[in-house]
Amino acid sequence: MLSNVLLKAINEQINKEFYSSYLYLAMSAHFEEVNLPGFAKWMKLQADEEQEHGMKFYAHLLERGAKVELMPIAGPLIEGKSNLEIFKQVQTHEAAVTASINALYDLALKEKDYPAQIMLQWFITEQVEEEKNAADIVAQLDMIQDKGTAVLMLDHQLGHRGKE
Ligand code: FEO
């Protein structure tokens, strides 16, 4: 049986994953507006992945006969204007998600909830990749400083996400 405290925290995590999806979808729409289809595609795939993350937690609760509680999703807020600022926001956001997953794992250890620990190990590995992906793009944008040709090249590269 999932403890109430862990159940509440997992339901909150479902909300955080869906908020992440909403945030990246808003960023995807922004990049469509500014004619960077590769950046937009990268963000759309990221938004889809976040939905999958939310659904993994959702499935875990149902498999264990626990109650899924879907809460309202806040409006997404894009904080910066430049490509670099937007990807820095992704990086900061992913670091916050990692902290949240780690806190869930701590709680699962405290509650001696072994199935939740195993489920969360997937997310711990995934967050390493999520943070690396964001950091790599921030580093590239930092290097090119919104120079037109280089931005277009990066846009082309990001448009290949999912084709590797
Ligand atoms: Fe669901 Fe980007 O972590």
PDB file of C-alpha atoms and ligand atoms in Angstrom:
ATOM      1  CA  MET A   1       0.000   0.000   0.000  1.00  0.00           C
ATOM      2  CA  LEU A   2       1.214   3.448  -0.884  1.00  0.00           C
ATOM      3  CA  SER A   3       1.380   5.720   2.131  1.00  0.00           C
ATOM      4  CA  ASN A   4      -0.768   8.848   2.026  1.00  0.00           C
ATOM      5  CA  VAL A   5       2.246  11.116   2.072  1.00  0.00           C
ATOM      6  CA  LEU A   6       3.837   9.378  -0.920  1.00  0.00           C
ATOM      7  CA  LEU A   7       0.513   9.228  -2.763  1.00  0.00           C
ATOM      8  CA  LYS A   8       0.075  12.983  -2.358  1.00  0.00           C
ATOM      9  CA  ALA A   9       3.628  13.652  -3.561  1.00  0.00           C
ATOM     10  CA  ILE A  10       3.189  11.420  -6.643  1.00  0.00           C
ATOM     11  CA  ASN A  11      -0.081  13.137  -7.534  1.00  0.00           C
ATOM     12  CA  GLU A  12       1.753  16.467  -7.258  1.00  0.00           C
ATOM     13  CA  GLN A  13       4.515  15.092  -9.499  1.00  0.00           C
ATOM     14  CA  ILE A  14       1.919  14.153 -12.142  1.00  0.00           C
ATOM     15  CA  ASN A  15       0.887  17.799 -12.121  1.00  0.00           C
ATOM     16  CA  LYS A  16       4.518  18.948 -12.434  1.00  0.00           C
ATOM     17  CA  GLU A  17       5.105  16.676 -15.433  1.00  0.00           C
ATOM     18  CA  PHE A  18       1.990  17.957 -17.184  1.00  0.00           C
ATOM     19  CA  TYR A  19       2.988  21.537 -16.371  1.00  0.00           C
ATOM     20  CA  SER A  20       6.392  20.794 -17.955  1.00  0.00           C
ATOM     21  CA  SER A  21       4.582  19.557 -21.037  1.00  0.00           C
ATOM     22  CA  TYR A  22       2.492  22.729 -21.145  1.00  0.00           C
ATOM     23  CA  LEU A  23       5.578  24.920 -20.714  1.00  0.00           C
ATOM     24  CA  TYR A  24       7.469  23.215 -23.549  1.00  0.00           C
ATOM     25  CA  LEU A  25       4.390  23.316 -25.767  1.00  0.00           C
ATOM     26  CA  ALA A  26       4.196  27.092 -25.193  1.00  0.00           C
ATOM     27  CA  MET A  27       7.885  27.329 -26.102  1.00  0.00           C
ATOM     28  CA  SER A  28       7.231  25.245 -29.217  1.00  0.00           C
ATOM     29  CA  ALA A  29       4.474  27.652 -30.280  1.00  0.00           C
ATOM     30  CA  HIS A  30       6.856  30.570 -29.669  1.00  0.00           C
ATOM     31  CA  PHE A  31       9.532  29.041 -31.907  1.00  0.00           C
ATOM     32  CA  GLU A  32       6.938  28.402 -34.635  1.00  0.00           C
ATOM     33  CA  GLU A  33       6.031  32.099 -34.427  1.00  0.00           C
ATOM     34  CA  VAL A  34       9.632  33.207 -34.872  1.00  0.00           C
ATOM     35  CA  ASN A  35      10.241  30.803 -37.773  1.00  0.00           C
ATOM     36  CA  LEU A  36      12.565  28.374 -36.087  1.00  0.00           C
ATOM     37  CA  PRO A  37      10.834  25.065 -36.960  1.00  0.00           C
ATOM     38  CA  GLY A  38      13.696  22.887 -35.683  1.00  0.00           C
ATOM     39  CA  PHE A  39      13.616  24.507 -32.234  1.00  0.00           C
ATOM     40  CA  ALA A  40       9.805  24.189 -32.320  1.00  0.00           C
ATOM     41  CA  LYS A  41      10.011  20.496 -33.154  1.00  0.00           C
ATOM     42  CA  TRP A  42      12.522  19.846 -30.377  1.00  0.00           C
ATOM     43  CA  MET A  43      10.189  21.519 -27.884  1.00  0.00           C
ATOM     44  CA  LYS A  44       7.129  19.657 -29.185  1.00  0.00           C
ATOM     45  CA  LEU A  45       8.902  16.296 -28.763  1.00  0.00           C
ATOM     46  CA  GLN A  46       9.972  17.416 -25.291  1.00  0.00           C
ATOM     47  CA  ALA A  47       6.357  18.307 -24.468  1.00  0.00           C
ATOM     48  CA  ASP A  48       5.266  14.832 -25.642  1.00  0.00           C
ATOM     49  CA  GLU A  49       7.930  13.209 -23.435  1.00  0.00           C
ATOM     50  CA  GLU A  50       6.685  15.122 -20.412  1.00  0.00           C
ATOM     51  CA  GLN A  51       3.172  13.777 -21.014  1.00  0.00           C
ATOM     52  CA  GLU A  52       4.664  10.281 -21.070  1.00  0.00           C
ATOM     53  CA  HIS A  53       6.407  11.010 -17.765  1.00  0.00           C
ATOM     54  CA  GLY A  54       3.114  12.125 -16.235  1.00  0.00           C
ATOM     55  CA  MET A  55       1.436   8.971 -17.542  1.00  0.00           C
ATOM     56  CA  LYS A  56       4.148   6.724 -16.039  1.00  0.00           C
ATOM     57  CA  PHE A  57       3.307   8.061 -12.579  1.00  0.00           C
ATOM     58  CA  TYR A  58      -0.415   7.827 -13.378  1.00  0.00           C
ATOM     59  CA  ALA A  59      -0.036   4.160 -14.409  1.00  0.00           C
ATOM     60  CA  HIS A  60       1.990   3.398 -11.280  1.00  0.00           C
ATOM     61  CA  LEU A  61      -0.795   4.713  -9.049  1.00  0.00           C
ATOM     62  CA  LEU A  62      -3.478   2.751 -10.912  1.00  0.00           C
ATOM     63  CA  GLU A  63      -1.416  -0.452 -10.873  1.00  0.00           C
ATOM     64  CA  ARG A  64      -1.210  -0.156  -7.119  1.00  0.00           C
ATOM     65  CA  GLY A  65      -4.892   0.570  -6.636  1.00  0.00           C
ATOM     66  CA  ALA A  66      -4.162   4.122  -5.472  1.00  0.00           C
ATOM     67  CA  LYS A  67      -6.238   7.189  -6.274  1.00  0.00           C
ATOM     68  CA  VAL A  68      -5.145   9.429  -9.127  1.00  0.00           C
ATOM     69  CA  GLU A  69      -5.977  13.066  -8.419  1.00  0.00           C
ATOM     70  CA  LEU A  70      -5.555  15.380 -11.376  1.00  0.00           C
ATOM     71  CA  MET A  71      -5.066  18.967 -10.303  1.00  0.00           C
ATOM     72  CA  PRO A  72      -5.370  22.182 -12.334  1.00  0.00           C
ATOM     73  CA  ILE A  73      -2.372  22.915 -14.539  1.00  0.00           C
ATOM     74  CA  ALA A  74      -0.968  26.439 -14.179  1.00  0.00           C
ATOM     75  CA  GLY A  75      -0.574  28.633 -17.247  1.00  0.00           C
ATOM     76  CA  PRO A  76       2.914  28.290 -18.744  1.00  0.00           C
ATOM     77  CA  LEU A  77       5.192  31.255 -18.282  1.00  0.00           C
ATOM     78  CA  ILE A  78       8.074  31.862 -20.695  1.00  0.00           C
ATOM     79  CA  GLU A  79      10.469  34.116 -18.819  1.00  0.00           C
ATOM     80  CA  GLY A  80      12.987  35.209 -21.440  1.00  0.00           C
ATOM     81  CA  LYS A  81      12.929  36.485 -24.997  1.00  0.00           C
ATOM     82  CA  SER A  82      16.150  35.314 -26.613  1.00  0.00           C
ATOM     83  CA  ASN A  83      16.755  31.707 -27.647  1.00  0.00           C
ATOM     84  CA  LEU A  84      19.472  31.480 -25.013  1.00  0.00           C
ATOM     85  CA  GLU A  85      17.200  32.782 -22.235  1.00  0.00           C
ATOM     86  CA  ILE A  86      14.488  30.300 -23.203  1.00  0.00           C
ATOM     87  CA  PHE A  87      16.850  27.320 -23.157  1.00  0.00           C
ATOM     88  CA  LYS A  88      18.353  28.536 -19.881  1.00  0.00           C
ATOM     89  CA  GLN A  89      14.817  28.429 -18.488  1.00  0.00           C
ATOM     90  CA  VAL A  90      14.528  24.811 -19.712  1.00  0.00           C
ATOM     91  CA  GLN A  91      17.792  24.015 -17.927  1.00  0.00           C
ATOM     92  CA  THR A  92      16.636  25.623 -14.667  1.00  0.00           C
ATOM     93  CA  HIS A  93      13.258  23.942 -14.960  1.00  0.00           C
ATOM     94  CA  GLU A  94      14.839  20.513 -15.446  1.00  0.00           C
ATOM     95  CA  ALA A  95      17.099  21.058 -12.421  1.00  0.00           C
ATOM     96  CA  ALA A  96      13.952  21.774 -10.361  1.00  0.00           C
ATOM     97  CA  VAL A  97      12.306  18.595 -11.722  1.00  0.00           C
ATOM     98  CA  THR A  98      15.410  16.595 -10.768  1.00  0.00           C
ATOM     99  CA  ALA A  99      15.220  17.993  -7.230  1.00  0.00           C
ATOM    100  CA  SER A 100      11.564  17.024  -7.084  1.00  0.00           C
ATOM    101  CA  ILE A 101      12.257  13.450  -8.301  1.00  0.00           C
ATOM    102  CA  ASN A 102      15.108  13.115  -5.800  1.00  0.00           C
ATOM    103  CA  ALA A 103      12.812  14.284  -3.000  1.00  0.00           C
ATOM    104  CA  LEU A 104      10.266  11.653  -4.072  1.00  0.00           C
ATOM    105  CA  TYR A 105      12.971   9.001  -3.943  1.00  0.00           C
ATOM    106  CA  ASP A 106      13.971  10.127  -0.445  1.00  0.00           C
ATOM    107  CA  LEU A 107      10.353   9.809   0.585  1.00  0.00           C
ATOM    108  CA  ALA A 108      10.041   6.335  -0.970  1.00  0.00           C
ATOM    109  CA  LEU A 109      13.128   5.270   1.008  1.00  0.00           C
ATOM    110  CA  LYS A 110      11.729   6.717   4.211  1.00  0.00           C
ATOM    111  CA  GLU A 111       8.398   4.985   3.652  1.00  0.00           C
ATOM    112  CA  LYS A 112      10.166   1.714   2.708  1.00  0.00           C
ATOM    113  CA  ASP A 113       8.134   1.695  -0.505  1.00  0.00           C
ATOM    114  CA  TYR A 114      10.179  -0.646  -2.710  1.00  0.00           C
ATOM    115  CA  PRO A 115       7.973  -0.579  -5.860  1.00  0.00           C
ATOM    116  CA  ALA A 116       8.022   3.239  -5.848  1.00  0.00           C
ATOM    117  CA  GLN A 117      11.817   3.181  -5.456  1.00  0.00           C
ATOM    118  CA  ILE A 118      12.190   0.963  -8.525  1.00  0.00           C
ATOM    119  CA  MET A 119       9.790   3.094 -10.569  1.00  0.00           C
ATOM    120  CA  LEU A 120      11.654   6.252  -9.534  1.00  0.00           C
ATOM    121  CA  GLN A 121      15.028   4.860 -10.559  1.00  0.00           C
ATOM    122  CA  TRP A 122      13.911   5.193 -14.192  1.00  0.00           C
ATOM    123  CA  PHE A 123      13.210   8.881 -13.591  1.00  0.00           C
ATOM    124  CA  ILE A 124      16.555   9.446 -11.859  1.00  0.00           C
ATOM    125  CA  THR A 125      18.346   8.092 -14.958  1.00  0.00           C
ATOM    126  CA  GLU A 126      16.058  10.068 -17.267  1.00  0.00           C
ATOM    127  CA  GLN A 127      16.790  13.327 -15.457  1.00  0.00           C
ATOM    128  CA  VAL A 128      20.518  12.933 -16.103  1.00  0.00           C
ATOM    129  CA  GLU A 129      19.704  12.899 -19.826  1.00  0.00           C
ATOM    130  CA  GLU A 130      17.166  15.727 -19.563  1.00  0.00           C
ATOM    131  CA  GLU A 131      19.680  17.977 -17.833  1.00  0.00           C
ATOM    132  CA  LYS A 132      22.445  17.080 -20.275  1.00  0.00           C
ATOM    133  CA  ASN A 133      20.271  17.801 -23.333  1.00  0.00           C
ATOM    134  CA  ALA A 134      19.363  21.248 -22.008  1.00  0.00           C
ATOM    135  CA  ALA A 135      22.952  22.025 -20.966  1.00  0.00           C
ATOM    136  CA  ASP A 136      24.304  21.072 -24.417  1.00  0.00           C
ATOM    137  CA  ILE A 137      21.917  23.424 -26.213  1.00  0.00           C
ATOM    138  CA  VAL A 138      22.571  26.256 -23.727  1.00  0.00           C
ATOM    139  CA  ALA A 139      26.321  25.829 -24.339  1.00  0.00           C
ATOM    140  CA  GLN A 140      25.822  25.961 -28.107  1.00  0.00           C
ATOM    141  CA  LEU A 141      23.571  29.027 -27.931  1.00  0.00           C
ATOM    142  CA  ASP A 142      26.029  30.698 -25.601  1.00  0.00           C
ATOM    143  CA  MET A 143      28.721  30.149 -28.214  1.00  0.00           C
ATOM    144  CA  ILE A 144      26.760  31.461 -31.180  1.00  0.00           C
ATOM    145  CA  GLN A 145      25.056  34.398 -29.417  1.00  0.00           C
ATOM    146  CA  ASP A 146      22.059  34.576 -31.776  1.00  0.00           C
ATOM    147  CA  LYS A 147      24.184  35.011 -34.921  1.00  0.00           C
ATOM    148  CA  GLY A 148      21.768  34.366 -37.790  1.00  0.00           C
ATOM    149  CA  THR A 149      23.569  31.696 -39.799  1.00  0.00           C
ATOM    150  CA  ALA A 150      24.664  29.739 -36.744  1.00  0.00           C
ATOM    151  CA  VAL A 151      21.131  29.860 -35.290  1.00  0.00           C
ATOM    152  CA  LEU A 152      19.765  28.476 -38.564  1.00  0.00           C
ATOM    153  CA  MET A 153      22.333  25.657 -38.460  1.00  0.00           C
ATOM    154  CA  LEU A 154      21.359  24.784 -34.893  1.00  0.00           C
ATOM    155  CA  ASP A 155      17.691  24.968 -35.896  1.00  0.00           C
ATOM    156  CA  HIS A 156      18.392  22.435 -38.633  1.00  0.00           C
ATOM    157  CA  GLN A 157      20.225  20.177 -36.164  1.00  0.00           C
ATOM    158  CA  LEU A 158      17.460  20.328 -33.536  1.00  0.00           C
ATOM    159  CA  GLY A 159      14.913  19.568 -36.244  1.00  0.00           C
ATOM    160  CA  HIS A 160      16.535  16.134 -36.560  1.00  0.00           C
ATOM    161  CA  ARG A 161      15.620  15.182 -32.997  1.00  0.00           C
ATOM    162  CA  GLY A 162      13.968  11.781 -33.002  1.00  0.00           C
ATOM    163  CA  LYS A 163      15.646  10.782 -36.279  1.00  0.00           C
ATOM    164  CA  GLU A 164      18.966   9.668 -34.780  1.00  0.00           C
TER     165      GLU A 164
HETATM  166 FE1  FEO B   1       9.754  15.009 -16.880  1.00  0.00          FE
HETATM  167 FE2  FEO B   1      11.810  16.911 -18.204  1.00  0.00          FE
HETATM  168  O1  FEO B   1      11.365  15.795 -16.839  1.00  0.00           O
END
